[in-house]
CSV table of C-alpha atoms and ligand atoms in Angstrom, one decimal:
chain,number,residue,atom,x,y,z
A,1,VAL,CA,-126.2,86.3,-197.2
A,2,ALA,CA,-128.1,89.5,-197.8
A,3,PRO,CA,-126.4,92.6,-199.4
A,4,ALA,CA,-124.8,95.0,-197.1
A,5,SER,CA,-126.8,98.0,-197.2
A,6,ARG,CA,-124.6,99.7,-194.4
A,7,ALA,CA,-121.1,99.9,-193.5
A,8,THR,CA,-119.3,101.3,-190.2
A,9,VAL,CA,-116.0,103.3,-190.6
A,10,VAL,CA,-114.0,103.0,-187.6
A,11,SER,CA,-111.1,105.7,-187.3
A,12,ASN,CA,-109.7,108.0,-184.4
A,13,THR,CA,-110.6,111.4,-184.6
A,14,THR,CA,-107.3,112.6,-186.2
A,15,VAL,CA,-107.2,110.2,-189.0
A,16,PHE,CA,-111.1,110.6,-189.7
A,17,ARG,CA,-110.8,114.8,-189.9
A,18,LEU,CA,-108.1,114.0,-192.8
A,19,TYR,CA,-109.6,111.4,-194.5
A,20,GLY,CA,-113.0,110.3,-193.4
A,21,GLU,CA,-114.7,112.7,-195.6
A,22,PRO,CA,-113.8,110.8,-199.1
A,23,ILE,CA,-114.2,107.3,-197.5
A,24,VAL,CA,-118.1,108.4,-196.3
A,25,SER,CA,-119.0,109.9,-199.4
A,26,SER,CA,-117.8,107.5,-202.0
A,27,LEU,CA,-119.3,104.5,-199.9
A,28,ARG,CA,-122.7,106.6,-199.9
A,29,GLU,CA,-122.3,106.9,-203.8
A,30,SER,CA,-122.3,103.3,-203.9
A,31,GLY,CA,-125.3,103.2,-202.1
A,32,TYR,CA,-124.0,102.3,-198.5
A,33,ASP,CA,-125.8,104.0,-195.3
A,34,VAL,CA,-122.8,104.8,-193.4
A,35,ASP,CA,-122.0,105.2,-189.7
A,36,VAL,CA,-118.9,106.1,-188.2
A,37,ALA,CA,-117.3,104.9,-184.8
A,38,THR,CA,-114.3,107.0,-183.7
A,39,VAL,CA,-111.9,105.9,-181.0
A,40,GLN,CA,-109.3,108.0,-179.1
A,41,GLU,CA,-106.0,108.4,-180.4
A,42,GLY,CA,-103.0,106.2,-179.7
A,43,GLU,CA,-101.8,103.0,-178.4
A,44,ARG,CA,-103.2,103.1,-174.9
A,45,TYR,CA,-106.6,103.2,-176.3
A,46,LYS,CA,-105.9,99.5,-178.3
A,47,THR,CA,-107.9,98.1,-175.2
A,48,LEU,CA,-110.9,95.8,-174.4
A,49,GLU,CA,-112.8,98.8,-173.2
A,50,SER,CA,-112.4,100.6,-176.8
A,51,ALA,CA,-113.8,97.2,-178.6
A,52,ALA,CA,-116.9,97.4,-176.3
A,53,GLY,CA,-117.3,100.8,-177.4
A,54,LEU,CA,-117.2,99.8,-180.9
A,55,TYR,CA,-119.8,96.7,-180.3
A,56,GLU,CA,-122.1,99.5,-178.8
A,57,ALA,CA,-121.9,101.7,-181.6
A,58,LEU,CA,-122.5,98.9,-183.4
A,59,THR,CA,-125.7,97.7,-182.0
A,60,SER,CA,-127.0,101.4,-182.2
A,61,TYR,CA,-126.3,101.2,-185.8
A,62,MET,CA,-128.0,98.0,-185.8
A,63,ALA,CA,-125.3,96.8,-188.1
A,64,GLN,CA,-126.0,93.1,-189.3
A,65,ARG,CA,-123.4,90.2,-189.7
A,66,TRP,CA,-123.0,91.3,-193.7
A,67,ASP,CA,-122.4,94.9,-192.8
A,68,PRO,CA,-118.8,95.8,-193.3
A,69,ILE,CA,-116.3,97.4,-191.0
A,70,ILE,CA,-114.1,99.7,-192.9
A,71,ALA,CA,-110.7,100.2,-190.5
A,72,LEU,CA,-109.5,103.7,-191.5
A,73,GLY,CA,-106.1,104.3,-189.7
A,74,GLY,CA,-102.8,102.8,-188.7
A,75,GLY,CA,-101.7,99.6,-187.0
A,76,VAL,CA,-103.6,100.8,-183.8
A,77,ILE,CA,-107.1,101.1,-185.6
A,78,GLY,CA,-106.5,98.3,-187.8
A,79,ASP,CA,-105.7,95.9,-184.7
A,80,LEU,CA,-108.8,96.8,-182.6
A,81,ALA,CA,-111.2,97.1,-185.7
A,82,GLY,CA,-110.0,93.9,-186.8
A,83,PHE,CA,-110.8,92.5,-183.4
A,84,ALA,CA,-114.2,93.9,-183.3
A,85,ALA,CA,-114.8,92.9,-187.2
A,86,GLY,CA,-113.7,89.4,-185.7
A,87,THR,CA,-116.1,89.1,-182.7
A,88,TYR,CA,-119.0,91.4,-183.5
A,89,MET,CA,-121.6,88.8,-184.4
A,90,ARG,CA,-119.3,86.3,-184.7
A,91,GLY,CA,-117.4,88.3,-187.2
A,92,VAL,CA,-118.5,90.9,-190.2
A,93,PRO,CA,-116.6,91.5,-193.4
A,94,LEU,CA,-113.6,93.5,-192.6
A,95,VAL,CA,-112.1,96.0,-195.0
A,96,HIS,CA,-108.5,97.9,-194.2
A,97,VAL,CA,-107.8,101.5,-195.2
A,98,PRO,CA,-104.2,101.4,-193.6
A,99,THR,CA,-102.5,105.1,-193.2
A,100,THR,CA,-99.3,104.6,-192.1
A,101,LEU,CA,-96.1,103.0,-193.7
A,102,LEU,CA,-96.2,100.5,-191.0
A,103,ALA,CA,-100.0,99.3,-191.8
A,104,GLN,CA,-99.4,99.5,-195.3
A,105,VAL,CA,-96.6,97.1,-195.6
A,106,ASP,CA,-97.3,95.1,-192.5
A,107,SER,CA,-100.2,95.1,-190.2
A,108,SER,CA,-103.2,95.6,-192.8
A,109,ILE,CA,-101.7,92.2,-194.3
A,110,GLY,CA,-101.6,89.0,-192.6
A,111,GLY,CA,-105.1,88.9,-190.3
A,112,LYS,CA,-103.4,89.3,-186.9
A,113,THR,CA,-105.8,91.2,-184.8
A,114,ALA,CA,-105.7,92.3,-181.4
A,115,VAL,CA,-106.1,94.2,-178.1
A,116,ASN,CA,-103.7,94.9,-175.3
A,117,LEU,CA,-104.3,94.1,-171.6
A,118,PRO,CA,-102.9,96.1,-168.6
A,119,GLU,CA,-100.5,92.8,-168.1
A,120,GLY,CA,-99.1,93.1,-172.1
A,121,LYS,CA,-99.4,93.9,-175.4
A,122,ASN,CA,-101.7,92.1,-177.8
A,123,LEU,CA,-102.5,89.7,-175.3
A,124,VAL,CA,-105.9,89.1,-176.6
A,125,GLY,CA,-106.7,88.7,-180.5
A,126,MET,CA,-107.3,86.5,-183.3
A,127,PHE,CA,-106.5,85.9,-186.7
A,128,TYR,CA,-109.2,87.3,-188.9
A,129,GLN,CA,-108.5,88.1,-192.6
A,130,PRO,CA,-109.8,91.2,-194.3
A,131,LYS,CA,-112.2,90.8,-197.1
A,132,LEU,CA,-110.1,93.8,-198.9
A,133,ILE,CA,-107.1,96.1,-198.4
A,134,VAL,CA,-107.5,99.5,-199.9
A,135,THR,CA,-103.8,101.2,-199.9
A,136,ASP,CA,-103.2,104.6,-201.0
A,137,VAL,CA,-99.8,106.2,-200.4
A,138,ASP,CA,-100.8,109.5,-200.8
A,139,VAL,CA,-102.2,109.7,-197.2
A,140,LEU,CA,-98.5,109.0,-195.9
A,141,ARG,CA,-97.8,112.9,-196.4
A,142,THR,CA,-99.4,114.0,-193.5
A,143,LEU,CA,-97.6,111.8,-191.0
A,144,SER,CA,-94.4,113.1,-189.1
A,145,LYS,CA,-91.2,112.5,-190.4
A,146,LYS,CA,-90.5,110.3,-187.4
A,147,CYS,CA,-93.6,108.3,-188.3
A,148,VAL,CA,-92.7,107.6,-192.0
A,149,VAL,CA,-88.6,106.5,-191.0
A,150,SER,CA,-89.9,104.3,-188.6
A,151,GLY,CA,-92.2,102.6,-191.0
A,152,LEU,CA,-89.2,102.4,-193.5
A,153,ALA,CA,-87.6,100.2,-190.7
A,154,GLU,CA,-89.9,97.7,-191.8
A,155,VAL,CA,-89.4,98.0,-195.6
A,156,LEU,CA,-85.8,97.8,-194.9
A,157,LYS,CA,-86.3,94.5,-193.0
A,158,TYR,CA,-88.0,93.2,-196.1
A,159,GLY,CA,-85.3,94.1,-198.3
A,160,PHE,CA,-82.8,92.4,-196.0
A,161,LEU,CA,-85.1,89.5,-196.1
A,162,GLU,CA,-85.9,89.2,-199.7
A,163,GLY,CA,-82.6,90.3,-201.4
A,164,ARG,CA,-80.5,92.2,-203.7
A,165,ASP,CA,-83.0,93.1,-206.1
A,166,LEU,CA,-85.5,95.1,-203.7
A,167,ILE,CA,-82.2,96.1,-201.5
A,168,GLY,CA,-80.8,97.5,-204.9
A,169,PHE,CA,-84.0,99.3,-205.3
A,170,LEU,CA,-84.6,100.9,-202.0
A,171,GLU,CA,-80.8,102.0,-202.0
A,172,ALA,CA,-81.0,103.5,-205.6
A,173,ASN,CA,-84.4,105.1,-204.7
A,174,LEU,CA,-84.0,106.1,-200.8
A,175,ALA,CA,-84.0,110.2,-201.2
A,176,ASP,CA,-87.1,109.9,-203.1
A,177,ILE,CA,-88.7,107.3,-200.6
A,178,LEU,CA,-87.9,109.4,-197.9
A,179,ALA,CA,-89.4,112.5,-199.9
A,180,LEU,CA,-92.5,110.0,-200.4
A,181,ARG,CA,-92.5,110.6,-204.0
A,182,PRO,CA,-95.7,108.4,-205.3
A,183,ARG,CA,-94.2,106.3,-208.1
A,184,GLN,CA,-91.4,105.1,-205.8
A,185,MET,CA,-93.9,104.6,-202.8
A,186,ARG,CA,-96.5,102.8,-204.6
A,187,GLN,CA,-93.3,100.4,-205.7
A,188,VAL,CA,-92.4,100.3,-202.2
A,189,VAL,CA,-95.8,99.3,-200.8
A,190,ALA,CA,-96.5,96.9,-203.5
A,191,TRP,CA,-93.1,95.1,-203.3
A,192,CYS,CA,-93.4,94.8,-199.6
A,193,SER,CA,-97.1,93.8,-199.2
A,194,LYS,CA,-96.6,90.9,-201.5
A,195,ILE,CA,-93.5,89.6,-199.5
A,196,LYS,CA,-95.7,89.8,-196.4
A,197,ALA,CA,-98.4,88.2,-198.1
A,198,ARG,CA,-96.6,85.6,-199.6
A,199,VAL,CA,-95.0,84.7,-196.1
A,200,VAL,CA,-98.3,84.4,-194.1
A,201,SER,CA,-100.0,82.4,-196.7
A,202,GLN,CA,-97.1,80.1,-196.2
A,203,ASP,CA,-98.1,80.2,-192.2
A,204,GLU,CA,-101.1,82.0,-191.6
A,205,ARG,CA,-101.1,81.2,-187.9
A,206,ASP,CA,-97.4,82.0,-186.9
A,207,GLU,CA,-96.2,78.5,-186.5
A,208,GLY,CA,-93.0,78.4,-188.6
A,209,ALA,CA,-92.3,80.4,-191.8
A,210,ARG,CA,-93.8,83.7,-190.5
A,211,ALA,CA,-91.2,83.7,-187.9
A,212,VAL,CA,-88.3,85.1,-190.4
A,213,LEU,CA,-90.6,88.6,-190.2
A,214,ASN,CA,-89.1,88.8,-186.7
A,215,PHE,CA,-85.5,90.0,-188.1
A,216,GLY,CA,-84.3,92.7,-185.4
A,217,HIS,CA,-87.7,92.2,-183.4
A,218,THR,CA,-85.9,90.0,-180.5
A,219,ILE,CA,-83.7,92.8,-179.8
A,220,GLY,CA,-86.0,95.3,-180.7
A,221,HIS,CA,-88.8,94.2,-178.6
A,222,ALA,CA,-86.6,93.7,-175.5
A,223,LEU,CA,-85.8,97.5,-176.0
A,224,GLU,CA,-89.1,98.7,-176.4
A,225,LYS,CA,-89.7,97.0,-173.1
A,226,LEU,CA,-86.8,98.4,-171.3
A,227,ARG,CA,-87.4,101.7,-172.2
A,228,GLY,CA,-91.4,101.7,-172.0
A,229,TYR,CA,-93.7,101.8,-175.1
A,230,GLY,CA,-93.8,105.0,-176.7
A,231,SER,CA,-90.2,106.0,-176.0
A,232,TYR,CA,-89.0,104.5,-179.1
A,233,GLU,CA,-91.0,104.6,-182.1
A,234,HIS,CA,-91.2,100.7,-182.9
A,235,GLY,CA,-89.2,100.9,-186.0
A,236,GLU,CA,-86.3,102.4,-184.2
A,237,ALA,CA,-86.4,100.0,-181.6
A,238,VAL,CA,-86.6,97.3,-184.8
A,239,SER,CA,-83.6,99.2,-186.8
A,240,ILE,CA,-81.4,98.8,-183.5
A,241,GLY,CA,-82.1,95.3,-183.3
A,242,MET,CA,-81.8,94.8,-186.9
A,243,ALA,CA,-77.8,96.4,-186.6
A,244,ALA,CA,-77.0,94.2,-183.7
A,245,GLU,CA,-78.8,91.1,-185.0
A,246,ALA,CA,-76.8,91.4,-188.3
A,247,ILE,CA,-73.6,91.2,-186.3
A,248,ILE,CA,-74.4,88.8,-184.1
A,249,GLY,CA,-74.8,86.9,-187.0
A,250,THR,CA,-71.2,87.8,-188.0
A,251,LYS,CA,-70.1,87.0,-184.7
A,252,VAL,CA,-71.3,83.5,-184.5
A,253,GLY,CA,-69.9,82.8,-187.8
A,254,LEU,CA,-73.2,82.3,-189.8
A,255,SER,CA,-73.0,85.5,-192.1
A,256,ASP,CA,-70.0,87.4,-193.8
A,257,ASP,CA,-68.5,90.9,-192.9
A,258,ARG,CA,-70.5,92.7,-195.9
A,259,THR,CA,-73.9,91.8,-194.6
A,260,ALA,CA,-73.8,93.7,-191.3
A,261,THR,CA,-71.7,96.1,-193.4
A,262,ASP,CA,-74.7,96.4,-195.7
A,263,VAL,CA,-77.3,96.2,-192.9
A,264,VAL,CA,-76.0,98.8,-190.8
A,265,ARG,CA,-75.0,101.5,-193.6
A,266,LEU,CA,-78.1,101.5,-194.8
A,267,LEU,CA,-80.1,101.7,-191.8
A,268,ALA,CA,-77.8,104.6,-191.2
A,269,ARG,CA,-78.6,106.4,-194.5
A,270,ALA,CA,-82.2,106.1,-194.2
A,271,GLY,CA,-81.6,108.3,-190.7
A,272,LEU,CA,-82.6,105.2,-188.2
A,273,PRO,CA,-80.6,104.7,-184.9
A,274,LEU,CA,-78.1,101.8,-184.5
A,275,ARG,CA,-76.7,102.4,-181.1
A,276,ILE,CA,-78.1,100.5,-178.3
A,277,PRO,CA,-78.6,102.7,-175.0
A,278,ALA,CA,-75.3,102.7,-173.0
A,279,SER,CA,-75.4,100.1,-170.6
A,280,SER,CA,-78.5,98.4,-171.7
A,281,ALA,CA,-76.8,95.4,-173.3
A,282,VAL,CA,-77.2,93.2,-170.0
A,283,GLU,CA,-80.8,94.2,-169.4
A,284,VAL,CA,-81.5,93.6,-173.2
A,285,ALA,CA,-80.5,89.9,-172.6
A,286,LYS,CA,-82.5,89.5,-169.5
A,287,LEU,CA,-85.4,90.4,-171.3
A,288,ILE,CA,-84.7,88.5,-174.1
A,289,ARG,CA,-84.3,85.5,-171.6
A,290,LEU,CA,-87.5,86.1,-170.3
A,291,ASP,CA,-89.3,86.2,-173.7
A,292,LYS,CA,-91.2,83.2,-174.8
A,293,LYS,CA,-88.4,82.9,-177.7
A,294,ALA,CA,-85.4,81.9,-175.1
A,295,ARG,CA,-85.1,78.2,-174.1
A,296,ASP,CA,-82.3,76.4,-171.9
A,297,ARG,CA,-79.9,79.6,-172.2
A,298,GLN,CA,-80.0,79.5,-175.7
A,299,MET,CA,-81.9,82.5,-177.6
A,300,ARG,CA,-83.8,82.2,-180.8
A,301,PHE,CA,-83.0,84.7,-183.2
A,302,VAL,CA,-83.5,85.6,-187.2
A,303,LEU,CA,-80.3,85.8,-188.4
A,304,LEU,CA,-79.0,86.5,-192.1
A,305,ARG,CA,-76.7,84.1,-194.0
A,306,HIS,CA,-77.1,86.7,-196.7
A,307,ILE,CA,-79.0,89.6,-197.5
A,308,GLY,CA,-82.0,87.4,-199.2
A,309,GLU,CA,-81.3,84.2,-196.9
A,310,PRO,CA,-82.6,84.6,-193.4
A,311,VAL,CA,-82.2,81.5,-190.7
A,312,VAL,CA,-84.0,81.3,-187.6
A,313,THR,CA,-81.6,79.8,-185.0
A,314,THR,CA,-80.4,79.7,-181.3
A,315,VAL,CA,-77.7,81.5,-179.9
A,316,ALA,CA,-76.1,81.0,-176.6
A,317,GLU,CA,-76.8,83.3,-174.0
A,318,ASP,CA,-73.4,84.3,-173.0
A,319,LYS,CA,-72.5,84.7,-176.7
A,320,VAL,CA,-75.4,87.6,-177.1
A,321,VAL,CA,-74.4,89.1,-174.0
A,322,SER,CA,-71.0,89.6,-175.0
A,323,VAL,CA,-71.9,90.9,-178.8
A,324,LEU,CA,-74.5,93.0,-176.9
A,325,GLY,CA,-71.5,94.8,-175.0
A,326,GLN,CA,-69.4,95.4,-178.2
A,327,VAL,CA,-72.0,96.4,-180.7
A,328,ASN,CA,-71.9,100.1,-180.9
A,329,HIS,CA,-68.1,99.9,-181.1
A,330,ILE,CA,-69.0,97.7,-184.1
A,331,VAL,CA,-71.2,99.7,-185.6
A,332,ASP,CA,-69.0,102.7,-185.9
A,333,ARG,CA,-66.5,100.3,-187.2
A,334,LEU,CA,-68.8,99.6,-190.0
A,335,LEU,CA,-70.0,103.1,-190.8
B,1,NAD,N1,-101.6,93.3,-187.1
B,1,NAD,C1,-100.2,93.0,-187.2
B,1,NAD,O1,-99.9,92.2,-188.0
B,1,NAD,C2,-99.5,94.3,-186.7
B,1,NAD,C3,-98.0,94.3,-187.3
B,1,NAD,C4,-97.2,95.4,-186.5
B,1,NAD,C5,-97.9,96.3,-185.7
B,1,NAD,N2,-98.8,96.0,-185.0
B,1,NAD,C6,-99.6,97.2,-184.6
B,1,NAD,O2,-99.8,98.3,-185.1
B,1,NAD,C7,-99.5,99.4,-184.0
B,1,NAD,C8,-98.7,100.7,-184.4
B,1,NAD,O3,-99.3,101.1,-185.8
B,1,NAD,P1,-98.8,102.4,-186.4
B,1,NAD,O4,-97.3,102.1,-186.5
B,1,NAD,O5,-99.4,102.6,-187.7
B,1,NAD,O6,-99.3,103.2,-185.6
B,1,NAD,P2,-100.5,104.4,-185.1
B,1,NAD,O7,-101.7,103.2,-185.4
B,1,NAD,O8,-100.4,104.5,-183.5
B,1,NAD,O9,-100.4,105.1,-185.8
B,1,NAD,C9,-99.4,106.2,-185.7
B,1,NAD,C10,-99.7,107.6,-185.4
B,1,NAD,O10,-100.4,108.2,-186.6
B,1,NAD,C11,-101.6,109.0,-186.6
B,1,NAD,N3,-101.9,108.8,-188.1
B,1,NAD,C12,-102.2,107.4,-188.9
B,1,NAD,N4,-102.5,108.0,-190.1
B,1,NAD,C13,-101.9,108.9,-190.5
B,1,NAD,C14,-101.9,109.6,-191.5
B,1,NAD,N5,-102.0,109.5,-192.8
B,1,NAD,N6,-102.0,111.2,-191.3
B,1,NAD,C15,-101.1,111.6,-189.9
B,1,NAD,N7,-101.3,110.9,-189.0
B,1,NAD,C16,-101.9,109.6,-189.2
B,1,NAD,C17,-102.4,107.9,-185.8
B,1,NAD,O11,-103.5,108.9,-185.4
B,1,NAD,C18,-101.3,107.8,-184.5
B,1,NAD,O12,-101.4,108.8,-183.7
B,1,NAD,C19,-99.2,98.7,-182.9
B,1,NAD,O13,-100.5,98.6,-182.0
B,1,NAD,C20,-99.0,97.3,-183.2
B,1,NAD,O14,-98.8,96.6,-181.9
B,1,NAD,C21,-100.1,95.1,-185.5
B,2,ZN,ZN1,-92.2,95.2,-186.7
């Protein structure tokens, strides 16, 4: 393959204004001709139309098969630019430069790329691994507090899946993490991305082991759909989901009381929401049933036997409905 002579930075206008310049100039210093393609900001631009716009830009720059795409942004840009990189000329090298906490610990790792269709989220995409992920925790400083806390939900998820070492670290350093202290953030991001990389490498195409990463997401996704995407931050919905699923674990006799208590208390300390909105229990259950994860009036969940020991299992639908009805009450008791 010919050595790359040009690179295309894909970003949105907000992120590019903040962090585009140092990337472009360091690439130029290394001898690359650099082009920039920006898309509009937001999940609603994670579409085939935006991907087509990127193909147009790439052809107008005469980007070749070996010329890398640098995805600079959060999960939306990562998924979209990753999809364009995987499909343009049957695949060009991809570099992720993730700029949200969620992107740094989750979406930049594992090779999932996607765009949304009007019919639903992430319906078109492919597995396409980046050649490189370049992460700098300093960029997290310009994120809104809400976005940081939402990303923290995924960080805590890794803790609940991984065990007492990571949870102990997160508990002890929560204030520094919320203040985005670089030393603690570097540790957090390194730790979580290693966990994600390990799980993904056991199951690249999401056919088994990767399912544990869905802790909190069965209920979380249902809440996002119920409320409409955008009304909850993803991490907020996942937080409510983790609290409820930890409680389901207790109620089906799989986990001890301490597990749900620890989950609920740490999420609360991080400032994440825990309660299912009033009267949503039945609707949430209905949505889980419609989800592909549900089979024969059994619903698939990731439950925690203990902190650090997730189990993928099914729970009878009537049990789920009954626990969802009591969940806010139980949360109040555990706090
Ligand atoms: N591929 C995967 O494995 C995977 C996993 C999880 C989520 N996702 C996808 O990720 C997306 C969500 O990603 P997200 O939470 O990063 O949201 P996002 O990409 O929409 O970013 C959130 C907002 O922050 C802005 N932003 C990004 N970095 C910034 C910075 N450093 N300073 C200031 N503002 C900044 C963005 O412009 C955007 O408005 C969803 O589309 C989801 O489907 C993919
Ligand atoms: Zn998630």
